[in-house]
CSV table of C-alpha atoms in Angstrom, one decimal:
chain,number,residue,atom,x,y,z
V,1,MET,CA,5.8,29.5,10.2
V,2,LYS,CA,2.4,28.5,11.6
V,3,ASN,CA,0.7,29.0,8.3
V,4,THR,CA,3.3,27.0,6.5
V,5,LYS,CA,2.7,24.1,8.9
V,6,ILE,CA,-1.1,24.3,8.3
V,7,PHE,CA,-0.7,24.2,4.5
V,8,ASN,CA,1.8,21.3,4.9
V,9,SER,CA,-1.0,19.2,6.5
V,10,ILE,CA,-2.1,16.4,4.2
V,11,SER,CA,-5.8,16.9,5.2
V,12,ILE,CA,-5.5,20.6,4.1
V,13,LYS,CA,-3.8,19.6,0.9
V,14,LEU,CA,-6.4,16.9,0.1
V,15,GLY,CA,-9.2,19.4,1.0
V,16,ILE,CA,-7.8,22.0,-1.4
V,17,LEU,CA,-7.3,19.4,-4.1
V,18,PHE,CA,-10.8,18.0,-3.8
V,19,SER,CA,-12.3,21.5,-3.5
V,20,SER,CA,-10.5,22.7,-6.6
V,21,VAL,CA,-11.7,19.6,-8.6
V,22,PHE,CA,-15.2,20.0,-7.2
V,23,LEU,CA,-15.3,23.8,-8.1
V,24,ILE,CA,-14.1,23.2,-11.6
V,25,LEU,CA,-16.6,20.4,-12.2
V,26,LEU,CA,-19.4,22.6,-10.7
V,27,LEU,CA,-18.4,25.5,-12.9
V,28,ILE,CA,-18.5,23.3,-16.0
V,29,LEU,CA,-21.8,21.7,-14.9
V,30,GLY,CA,-23.4,25.1,-14.1
V,31,SER,CA,-22.2,26.7,-17.4
V,32,THR,CA,-23.5,23.7,-19.3
V,33,LEU,CA,-26.9,23.7,-17.5
V,34,TYR,CA,-27.2,27.4,-18.0
V,35,GLY,CA,-26.5,27.2,-21.7
V,36,VAL,CA,-28.7,24.2,-22.2
V,37,PHE,CA,-31.7,25.6,-20.3
V,38,THR,CA,-31.4,29.0,-21.9
V,39,ASN,CA,-31.2,27.6,-25.5
V,40,LEU,CA,-34.1,25.3,-24.8
V,41,PHE,CA,-36.3,28.1,-23.4
V,42,VAL,CA,-35.4,30.5,-26.3
V,43,ASP,CA,-36.0,27.8,-28.9
V,44,PHE,CA,-39.3,27.0,-27.2
V,45,VAL,CA,-40.5,30.6,-27.4
V,46,THR,CA,-39.3,31.0,-31.0
V,47,ASN,CA,-40.9,27.8,-32.2
V,48,ASP,CA,-44.1,28.8,-30.3
V,49,LEU,CA,-44.2,32.1,-32.2
V,50,VAL,CA,-43.6,30.4,-35.5
V,51,ILE,CA,-46.3,27.8,-34.9
V,52,ARG,CA,-48.9,30.4,-33.6
V,53,SER,CA,-48.2,32.7,-36.5
V,54,SER,CA,-48.6,29.8,-38.9
V,55,ASN,CA,-51.9,28.8,-37.3
V,56,HIS,CA,-53.2,32.3,-37.4
V,57,ALA,CA,-52.2,32.6,-41.1
V,58,LYS,CA,-54.1,29.4,-42.0
V,59,ALA,CA,-57.2,30.6,-40.1
V,60,LEU,CA,-57.1,34.0,-41.8
V,61,ASP,CA,-56.5,32.4,-45.2
V,62,SER,CA,-59.7,30.3,-44.8
V,63,ASP,CA,-61.8,33.2,-43.5
V,64,TYR,CA,-60.3,36.6,-44.4
V,65,SER,CA,-62.9,38.7,-42.7
V,66,GLU,CA,-63.1,41.4,-40.1
V,67,LYS,CA,-64.7,39.0,-37.7
V,68,MET,CA,-61.8,36.6,-38.0
V,69,PHE,CA,-59.3,39.5,-37.6
V,70,ASP,CA,-61.0,40.4,-34.3
V,71,HIS,CA,-60.9,36.7,-33.2
V,72,VAL,CA,-57.2,36.2,-33.9
V,73,LEU,CA,-56.2,39.5,-32.3
V,74,SER,CA,-58.4,38.8,-29.2
V,75,MET,CA,-56.6,35.5,-28.7
V,76,GLU,CA,-53.3,37.4,-28.3
V,77,LYS,CA,-54.6,40.3,-26.1
V,78,GLY,CA,-53.5,40.1,-22.5
V,79,GLY,CA,-50.7,37.7,-23.4
V,80,SER,CA,-46.9,38.1,-23.6
V,81,SER,CA,-46.8,38.1,-27.4
V,82,ILE,CA,-48.3,40.7,-29.8
V,83,ALA,CA,-50.0,39.9,-33.1
V,84,VAL,CA,-50.0,42.4,-36.0
V,85,ILE,CA,-52.0,41.8,-39.3
V,86,THR,CA,-50.9,43.7,-42.5
V,87,ASP,CA,-52.1,43.7,-46.0
V,88,LYS,CA,-50.0,42.7,-48.9
V,89,ASN,CA,-48.4,46.2,-48.9
V,90,GLN,CA,-47.5,45.9,-45.2
V,91,GLN,CA,-50.1,48.4,-44.1
V,92,ILE,CA,-51.3,47.5,-40.6
V,93,LEU,CA,-54.9,46.3,-40.6
V,94,GLY,CA,-55.0,45.4,-36.9
V,95,SER,CA,-53.0,44.5,-33.8
V,96,SER,CA,-53.5,43.0,-30.4
V,97,SER,CA,-51.6,45.8,-28.8
V,98,SER,CA,-50.2,49.2,-29.9
V,99,VAL,CA,-47.4,49.0,-32.5
V,100,ASN,CA,-44.2,51.0,-31.7
V,101,LYS,CA,-41.4,52.2,-33.9
V,102,GLU,CA,-39.2,49.3,-33.1
V,103,MET,CA,-41.9,46.8,-34.2
V,104,LYS,CA,-42.5,48.8,-37.4
V,105,LYS,CA,-38.8,48.2,-38.4
V,106,TYR,CA,-39.6,44.5,-39.0
V,107,LEU,CA,-42.7,45.0,-41.1
V,108,LEU,CA,-41.3,44.7,-44.7
V,109,LYS,CA,-39.1,41.6,-44.0
V,110,GLY,CA,-40.3,38.4,-45.6
V,111,ASN,CA,-38.7,35.5,-43.6
V,112,LYS,CA,-40.8,33.3,-41.3
V,113,THR,CA,-38.5,34.0,-38.4
V,114,ILE,CA,-37.0,37.4,-39.0
V,115,ASN,CA,-35.3,37.9,-35.6
V,116,HIS,CA,-34.1,35.4,-33.0
V,117,ASP,CA,-31.3,37.5,-31.5
V,118,TRP,CA,-32.9,37.9,-28.0
V,119,LYS,CA,-29.7,39.3,-26.4
V,120,ASN,CA,-29.4,42.4,-28.7
V,121,GLY,CA,-33.0,42.9,-30.1
V,122,LYS,CA,-36.0,44.1,-28.3
V,123,TYR,CA,-38.3,41.5,-29.8
V,124,LEU,CA,-38.3,38.0,-31.2
V,125,VAL,CA,-40.3,38.2,-34.4
V,126,ALA,CA,-42.0,35.6,-36.6
V,127,VAL,CA,-44.0,36.3,-39.8
V,128,ASN,CA,-46.2,34.1,-42.0
V,129,PRO,CA,-48.0,35.1,-45.2
V,130,ILE,CA,-51.8,34.8,-45.0
V,131,ASN,CA,-51.9,34.7,-48.8
V,132,PRO,CA,-49.6,36.5,-51.2
V,133,GLU,CA,-52.6,38.4,-52.4
V,134,LYS,CA,-54.1,39.1,-48.9
V,135,GLY,CA,-51.3,40.0,-46.5
V,136,TYR,CA,-49.2,38.9,-43.5
V,137,ILE,CA,-49.4,38.2,-39.8
V,138,TYR,CA,-46.6,39.1,-37.5
V,139,MET,CA,-45.9,37.8,-34.0
V,140,PHE,CA,-43.8,39.8,-31.6
V,141,TYR,CA,-42.4,38.5,-28.2
V,142,PRO,CA,-40.6,41.1,-26.0
V,143,THR,CA,-37.0,40.0,-25.3
V,144,ASP,CA,-37.2,41.7,-21.9
V,145,LEU,CA,-39.4,38.8,-20.7
V,146,LEU,CA,-36.8,36.3,-21.9
V,147,LYS,CA,-34.0,38.2,-20.3
V,148,GLU,CA,-35.9,38.4,-17.0
V,149,THR,CA,-36.6,34.6,-17.1
V,150,VAL,CA,-33.0,33.9,-18.0
V,151,GLN,CA,-31.8,36.1,-15.1
V,152,ILE,CA,-34.1,34.3,-12.7
V,153,LEU,CA,-32.7,31.0,-14.0
V,154,LYS,CA,-29.1,32.3,-13.5
V,155,MET,CA,-29.9,33.4,-10.0
V,156,LEU,CA,-31.4,29.9,-9.2
V,157,ILE,CA,-28.3,28.2,-10.6
V,158,LEU,CA,-26.1,30.6,-8.6
V,159,ILE,CA,-27.9,30.0,-5.3
V,160,THR,CA,-28.0,26.3,-5.9
V,161,SER,CA,-24.2,26.4,-6.7
V,162,VAL,CA,-23.4,28.3,-3.6
V,163,GLY,CA,-25.4,25.9,-1.5
V,164,THR,CA,-23.8,22.9,-3.2
V,165,ILE,CA,-20.3,24.5,-2.7
V,166,LEU,CA,-20.9,25.0,1.0
V,167,LEU,CA,-22.3,21.5,1.4
V,168,GLY,CA,-19.5,20.1,-0.8
V,169,PHE,CA,-16.8,21.9,1.2
V,170,GLY,CA,-18.3,20.5,4.4
V,171,LEU,CA,-18.3,17.0,3.1
V,172,ILE,CA,-14.8,17.4,1.6
V,173,GLY,CA,-13.6,18.6,5.0
V,174,VAL,CA,-15.1,15.6,6.8
V,175,LEU,CA,-13.9,13.1,4.1
V,176,SER,CA,-10.4,14.5,3.9
V,177,ARG,CA,-10.1,14.3,7.7
V,178,ARG,CA,-11.5,10.8,7.7
V,179,ILE,CA,-9.1,9.7,4.9
V,180,THR,CA,-6.1,11.3,6.5
V,181,LYS,CA,-6.8,10.4,10.1
V,182,PRO,CA,-5.3,6.9,9.7
V,183,LEU,CA,-2.3,8.3,7.9
V,184,LEU,CA,-1.7,10.8,10.7
V,185,THR,CA,-2.0,8.0,13.2
V,186,MET,CA,0.5,6.0,11.2
V,187,LYS,CA,2.8,9.0,11.1
V,188,ASP,CA,2.7,9.3,14.9
V,189,ALA,CA,3.3,5.5,15.2
V,190,THR,CA,6.3,5.6,12.8
V,191,ASN,CA,7.7,8.6,14.8
V,192,LYS,CA,7.4,6.6,18.0
V,193,ILE,CA,9.0,3.6,16.3
V,194,ALA,CA,11.9,5.8,15.2
V,195,GLN,CA,12.3,6.8,18.9
V,196,GLY,CA,12.6,3.1,19.8
V,197,LYS,CA,9.0,2.5,20.9
V,198,TYR,CA,8.5,-0.3,18.5
V,199,LYS,CA,5.2,-1.9,19.6
V,200,GLN,CA,2.4,0.3,18.3
V,201,THR,CA,-1.3,-0.2,18.0
V,202,ILE,CA,-3.0,1.5,15.0
V,203,PRO,CA,-6.8,1.2,15.1
V,204,ALA,CA,-8.0,0.4,11.6
V,205,LYS,CA,-11.1,-1.4,10.2
V,206,GLY,CA,-11.7,-3.0,6.8
V,207,ASN,CA,-9.3,-4.4,4.3
V,208,ASP,CA,-8.3,-1.5,2.0
V,209,GLU,CA,-4.7,-0.4,1.2
V,210,ILE,CA,-4.6,2.1,4.2
V,211,VAL,CA,-5.6,-0.7,6.6
V,212,GLN,CA,-3.0,-3.0,5.0
V,213,LEU,CA,-0.4,-0.3,5.4
V,214,SER,CA,-1.3,0.2,9.1
V,215,ASN,CA,-1.1,-3.6,9.7
V,216,ALA,CA,2.3,-3.7,7.9
V,217,ILE,CA,3.6,-0.9,10.2
V,218,GLN,CA,2.4,-2.7,13.3
V,219,ARG,CA,4.1,-5.9,12.1
V,220,LEU,CA,7.2,-3.9,11.3
V,221,GLY,CA,7.2,-2.6,14.9
V,222,GLU,CA,6.7,-6.0,16.3
V,223,GLN,CA,9.6,-7.4,14.2
V,224,LEU,CA,11.8,-4.5,15.2
V,225,GLN,CA,10.9,-5.1,18.9
V,226,PHE,CA,11.7,-8.8,18.4
V,227,TYR,CA,15.1,-8.1,16.8
V,228,GLU,CA,15.8,-5.4,19.4
V,229,ASP,CA,15.1,-7.9,22.2
V,230,ASN,CA,17.2,-10.6,20.5
V,231,ARG,CA,20.0,-8.1,19.8
V,232,ASN,CA,20.2,-7.2,23.4
V,233,GLU,CA,20.1,-10.9,24.4
V,234,PHE,CA,22.7,-11.6,21.7
V,235,LEU,CA,25.0,-8.8,22.9
V,236,SER,CA,24.6,-10.1,26.5
V,237,ALA,CA,25.4,-13.6,25.3
V,238,VAL,CA,28.4,-12.5,23.2
V,239,SER,CA,29.8,-10.5,26.1
V,240,HIS,CA,29.3,-13.5,28.4
V,241,GLU,CA,30.8,-15.9,25.8
V,242,LEU,CA,33.8,-13.6,25.3
V,243,ARG,CA,34.3,-12.8,28.9
V,244,THR,CA,34.5,-16.4,30.1
V,245,PRO,CA,37.2,-17.6,27.7
V,246,LEU,CA,39.1,-14.3,27.8
V,247,THR,CA,39.2,-14.6,31.6
V,248,TYR,CA,40.6,-18.1,31.3
V,249,ILE,CA,43.1,-17.1,28.7
V,250,LYS,CA,44.2,-14.0,30.6
V,251,GLY,CA,44.4,-15.8,34.0
V,252,TYR,CA,46.3,-18.8,32.8
V,253,SER,CA,48.6,-16.8,30.5
V,254,ASP,CA,49.5,-14.6,33.5
V,255,VAL,CA,50.3,-17.7,35.5
V,256,LEU,CA,52.5,-19.0,32.8
V,257,GLU,CA,54.1,-15.6,32.2
V,258,LYS,CA,55.1,-15.4,35.9
V,259,GLY,CA,56.3,-19.0,36.0
V,260,MET,CA,53.8,-19.9,38.7
V,261,VAL,CA,53.6,-23.6,37.6
V,262,LYS,CA,54.7,-26.6,39.6
V,263,ASN,CA,55.7,-28.9,36.8
V,264,HIS,CA,55.6,-29.6,33.1
V,265,GLU,CA,52.2,-31.4,33.3
V,266,GLU,CA,50.5,-28.4,35.0
V,267,GLN,CA,52.0,-26.2,32.3
V,268,LEU,CA,50.6,-28.4,29.5
V,269,GLU,CA,47.2,-28.4,31.3
V,270,TYR,CA,47.1,-24.6,31.4
V,271,LEU,CA,48.2,-24.4,27.7
V,272,THR,CA,45.4,-26.9,26.8
V,273,ILE,CA,42.8,-24.7,28.5
V,274,ILE,CA,44.1,-21.6,26.8
V,275,ASN,CA,44.0,-23.4,23.4
V,276,LYS,CA,40.5,-24.6,24.0
V,277,GLU,CA,39.2,-21.2,25.1
V,278,SER,CA,40.9,-19.6,22.1
V,279,LYS,CA,39.1,-21.9,19.8
V,280,ARG,CA,35.8,-21.0,21.5
V,281,VAL,CA,36.5,-17.3,20.9
V,282,ALA,CA,37.5,-18.1,17.3
V,283,HIS,CA,34.3,-20.1,16.8
V,284,LEU,CA,32.2,-17.2,18.0
V,285,VAL,CA,34.0,-14.7,15.8
V,286,ASP,CA,33.6,-17.1,12.8
V,287,ASP,CA,29.8,-17.2,13.4
V,288,LEU,CA,29.6,-13.4,13.6
V,289,PHE,CA,31.7,-13.1,10.4
V,290,GLU,CA,29.5,-15.6,8.5
V,291,MET,CA,26.3,-13.7,9.6
V,292,SER,CA,27.7,-10.4,8.4
V,293,LYS,CA,28.5,-11.9,5.0
V,294,LEU,CA,25.0,-13.3,4.7
V,295,GLN,CA,23.5,-9.9,5.6
V,296,ILE,CA,25.6,-7.9,3.1
V,297,GLY,CA,25.2,-10.5,0.3
V,298,LYS,CA,28.8,-11.6,0.1
V,299,PHE,CA,28.1,-15.2,0.9
V,300,GLN,CA,29.5,-17.4,-1.9
V,301,LEU,CA,29.6,-21.1,-2.5
V,302,ASN,CA,32.4,-23.1,-4.2
V,303,LYS,CA,30.5,-26.2,-5.2
V,304,GLU,CA,32.1,-29.3,-6.6
V,305,PRO,CA,31.1,-33.0,-6.8
V,306,ALA,CA,32.0,-34.6,-3.4
V,307,ASP,CA,31.0,-37.5,-1.2
V,308,ILE,CA,28.6,-36.2,1.5
V,309,HIS,CA,29.5,-39.3,3.6
V,310,VAL,CA,33.1,-38.2,3.7
V,311,VAL,CA,32.0,-34.8,5.1
V,312,ILE,CA,29.8,-36.5,7.7
V,313,GLU,CA,32.6,-38.9,8.8
V,314,LYS,CA,35.1,-36.1,9.1
V,315,VAL,CA,32.8,-34.0,11.4
V,316,SER,CA,31.7,-37.1,13.4
V,317,SER,CA,35.3,-38.0,14.0
V,318,ALA,CA,36.1,-34.5,15.3
V,319,LEU,CA,33.1,-34.6,17.7
V,320,GLN,CA,33.5,-38.2,18.8
V,321,PRO,CA,35.6,-37.3,21.9
V,322,ALA,CA,32.9,-34.8,23.0
V,323,ALA,CA,30.2,-37.5,22.7
V,324,GLU,CA,32.4,-40.1,24.6
V,325,ARG,CA,33.0,-37.6,27.4
V,326,LYS,CA,29.2,-37.5,28.0
V,327,GLY,CA,28.8,-41.3,27.4
V,328,ILE,CA,26.7,-40.7,24.3
V,329,LYS,CA,26.9,-43.2,21.3
V,330,LEU,CA,27.5,-41.5,17.9
V,331,LYS,CA,26.2,-43.8,15.2
V,332,LEU,CA,26.4,-43.5,11.4
V,333,HIS,CA,24.0,-45.4,9.1
V,334,TYR,CA,24.1,-45.1,5.3
V,335,LEU,CA,21.1,-46.6,3.5
V,336,ASP,CA,22.7,-45.7,0.1
V,337,GLN,CA,26.5,-46.0,-0.4
V,338,ASN,CA,26.6,-43.5,-3.2
V,339,GLY,CA,26.7,-40.0,-1.6
V,340,ILE,CA,28.2,-38.0,-4.5
V,341,ILE,CA,26.5,-34.6,-4.8
V,342,SER,CA,27.6,-31.1,-5.8
V,343,ILE,CA,28.4,-29.2,-2.6
V,344,ASP,CA,30.7,-26.7,-1.0
V,345,MET,CA,32.5,-29.1,1.4
V,346,LYS,CA,33.7,-26.4,3.8
V,347,ARG,CA,30.2,-25.0,4.2
V,348,MET,CA,28.6,-28.4,4.6
V,349,GLU,CA,31.2,-29.3,7.3
V,350,GLN,CA,30.1,-26.1,9.0
V,351,VAL,CA,26.4,-27.2,8.8
V,352,PHE,CA,27.0,-30.8,10.1
V,353,TYR,CA,29.4,-29.6,12.8
V,354,ASN,CA,26.7,-27.3,14.1
V,355,LEU,CA,23.9,-29.8,14.0
V,356,ILE,CA,25.8,-32.8,15.4
V,357,GLU,CA,27.4,-30.6,18.1
V,358,ASN,CA,24.0,-29.3,19.1
V,359,ALA,CA,22.7,-32.9,19.3
V,360,ILE,CA,25.5,-33.9,21.6
V,361,LYS,CA,25.2,-30.7,23.7
V,362,TYR,CA,21.5,-31.2,24.4
V,363,THR,CA,21.6,-35.0,24.9
V,364,GLU,CA,22.4,-36.3,28.4
V,365,ILE,CA,21.6,-40.0,28.0
V,366,GLY,CA,21.2,-42.1,24.8
V,367,GLU,CA,22.6,-41.7,21.4
V,368,VAL,CA,23.0,-39.4,18.4
V,369,LYS,CA,22.4,-41.1,15.0
V,370,ILE,CA,23.2,-39.8,11.6
V,371,GLU,CA,21.3,-41.5,8.7
V,372,SER,CA,21.7,-40.9,5.0
V,373,PHE,CA,19.7,-42.1,2.0
V,374,ILE,CA,18.5,-41.1,-1.5
V,375,GLN,CA,14.9,-40.1,-2.0
V,376,ASN,CA,13.4,-38.7,-5.2
V,377,ASP,CA,17.0,-38.1,-6.6
V,378,GLU,CA,17.9,-36.0,-3.5
V,379,ALA,CA,20.3,-36.8,-0.7
V,380,VAL,CA,18.5,-36.9,2.6
V,381,ILE,CA,20.5,-36.7,5.9
V,382,LYS,CA,18.8,-37.1,9.3
V,383,ILE,CA,20.5,-36.2,12.5
V,384,MET,CA,18.6,-37.7,15.4
V,385,ASP,CA,19.1,-37.4,19.1
V,386,SER,CA,17.4,-38.5,22.3
V,387,GLY,CA,17.9,-35.2,24.1
V,388,ILE,CA,15.7,-32.6,25.7
V,389,GLY,CA,13.8,-31.6,22.5
V,390,ILE,CA,12.3,-28.3,21.5
V,391,PRO,CA,8.9,-26.9,22.5
V,392,GLN,CA,6.5,-26.9,19.6
V,393,LYS,CA,5.8,-23.2,19.9
V,394,GLU,CA,9.6,-22.4,19.6
V,395,ILE,CA,10.3,-24.5,16.5
V,396,PRO,CA,9.3,-21.8,13.9
V,397,MET,CA,11.7,-19.3,15.5
V,398,ILE,CA,14.8,-21.4,16.0
V,399,TRP,CA,16.0,-20.4,12.5
V,400,ASP,CA,16.0,-16.7,13.4
V,401,ARG,CA,19.2,-14.8,14.1
V,402,PHE,CA,20.2,-14.7,17.8
V,403,TYR,CA,17.3,-16.9,18.8
V,404,ARG,CA,17.9,-19.4,21.6
V,405,VAL,CA,15.3,-21.7,23.0
V,406,ASP,CA,16.6,-22.0,26.5
V,407,LYS,CA,18.7,-18.9,27.4
V,408,SER,CA,19.9,-20.2,30.8
V,409,ARG,CA,20.8,-23.6,29.3
V,410,THR,CA,22.5,-22.0,26.3
V,411,ARG,CA,24.7,-20.0,28.7
V,412,LYS,CA,25.9,-23.3,30.2
V,413,THR,CA,26.4,-25.1,26.9
V,414,GLY,CA,27.6,-22.1,24.9
V,415,GLY,CA,26.2,-20.7,21.7
V,416,THR,CA,25.0,-17.4,20.4
V,417,GLY,CA,21.8,-18.3,18.5
V,418,LEU,CA,23.5,-18.0,15.1
V,419,GLY,CA,24.4,-21.6,14.3
V,420,LEU,CA,21.0,-22.7,13.0
V,421,TYR,CA,20.4,-19.5,11.1
V,422,ILE,CA,23.7,-19.9,9.3
V,423,ALA,CA,23.1,-23.6,8.7
V,424,LYS,CA,19.7,-22.8,7.1
V,425,GLN,CA,21.2,-20.2,4.8
V,426,ILE,CA,23.9,-22.6,3.7
V,427,ILE,CA,21.4,-25.4,3.0
V,428,GLU,CA,19.1,-23.1,1.1
V,429,SER,CA,22.0,-21.7,-0.9
V,430,HIS,CA,22.5,-25.3,-2.1
V,431,ASN,CA,18.9,-25.4,-3.2
V,432,GLY,CA,18.1,-27.7,-0.3
V,433,GLU,CA,15.7,-27.6,2.6
V,434,ILE,CA,16.3,-28.1,6.4
V,435,THR,CA,13.4,-29.0,8.7
V,436,VAL,CA,13.0,-30.3,12.2
V,437,ASN,CA,10.7,-32.6,14.1
V,438,SER,CA,11.0,-32.5,17.9
V,439,THR,CA,9.2,-33.7,21.0
V,440,GLU,CA,10.2,-32.4,24.5
V,441,ASN,CA,12.2,-34.8,26.6
V,442,GLU,CA,12.2,-37.3,23.7
V,443,GLY,CA,14.6,-35.8,21.2
V,444,SER,CA,14.9,-34.0,17.9
V,445,THR,CA,15.4,-35.0,14.3
V,446,PHE,CA,17.0,-32.4,11.9
């Protein structure tokens, strides 16, 4: 089990992979170098024999005398090669060293290089005619010397290869650990994220793909932490939003059920409260339902040409009583009378209801103004209030699910942080854009 875990390690796998590739390349390189150097050395010795035999033949041809015989043979004495001079009948006239039976086998052969098989023969042999009428000169080079030199070369390559392998394995081990260390750190970080410890710091330098991946994991953790915090806040808000109206509904329905009302007016008052709180619960459920449809991709539009002004007036009329109760003026101003565009009226009502209701909620003194005009063949609708405004640092996040700028104030005014998220999705589904400009304590314009 322990061995299995070791071999499942990515650093070990990378080390084995790199080592295998390195060994294969080293074997190929070693074999190639061995073959090249061996062939070069054998060719050098063979060509040297041919050239020397040719030079000796020319010298003897120009001066075929006993003195020249001694001169040529003395040049080869004490060296690795052996020179043999024969007459035209292959009778030995002189040699730089004693001639054995193996050497005599080659004497009657007439090629310039009559043996170059250094692996199987005892000698490399080259022959040159001095003159067809005078004789021949043979050059012999013992193949034992070649084999010994080649063996030394083989040993040198082997020792070098072993040293290179040890050095290579060490470097591969270091490199594989260095490469996999960030991956193992990321693995530990993702395991912690899976356990709910979302905020993780992964030390990484540079701008390669591994660093980009570690940064992406950190951002993912931060996003998960953000959504976890907002989910908890959302659940708290939903439970509060549900608890309050349900408490009212249960309490007043119990009173009505037990007949504990003084008169008809009191009964109507209790029923009105129950109706209002039921609508509040329904609004919350609708928001949750819309959000779920957006998340699973079942959000659909039924677009048709309609007057956007009609939608605005319908929503404004519905919210006029809420504005009057707070002493806020609700104004409509159309710079262009033609407001016909292709929209889903029900969805756009939802957008304007949310935006205008928010403007009324967060405005204590002043007015809420809705302005409409055409710009670059697009309908532009501005909803302006003189309310508390939104802090600049919060503006980029107000479109996120569950996000609420002022949690304590939101509890008082109601809301779950889904309205602006849903409104943005609806507007963008119409190929439109929704933005906001806001200054604290001065107001906001959507």
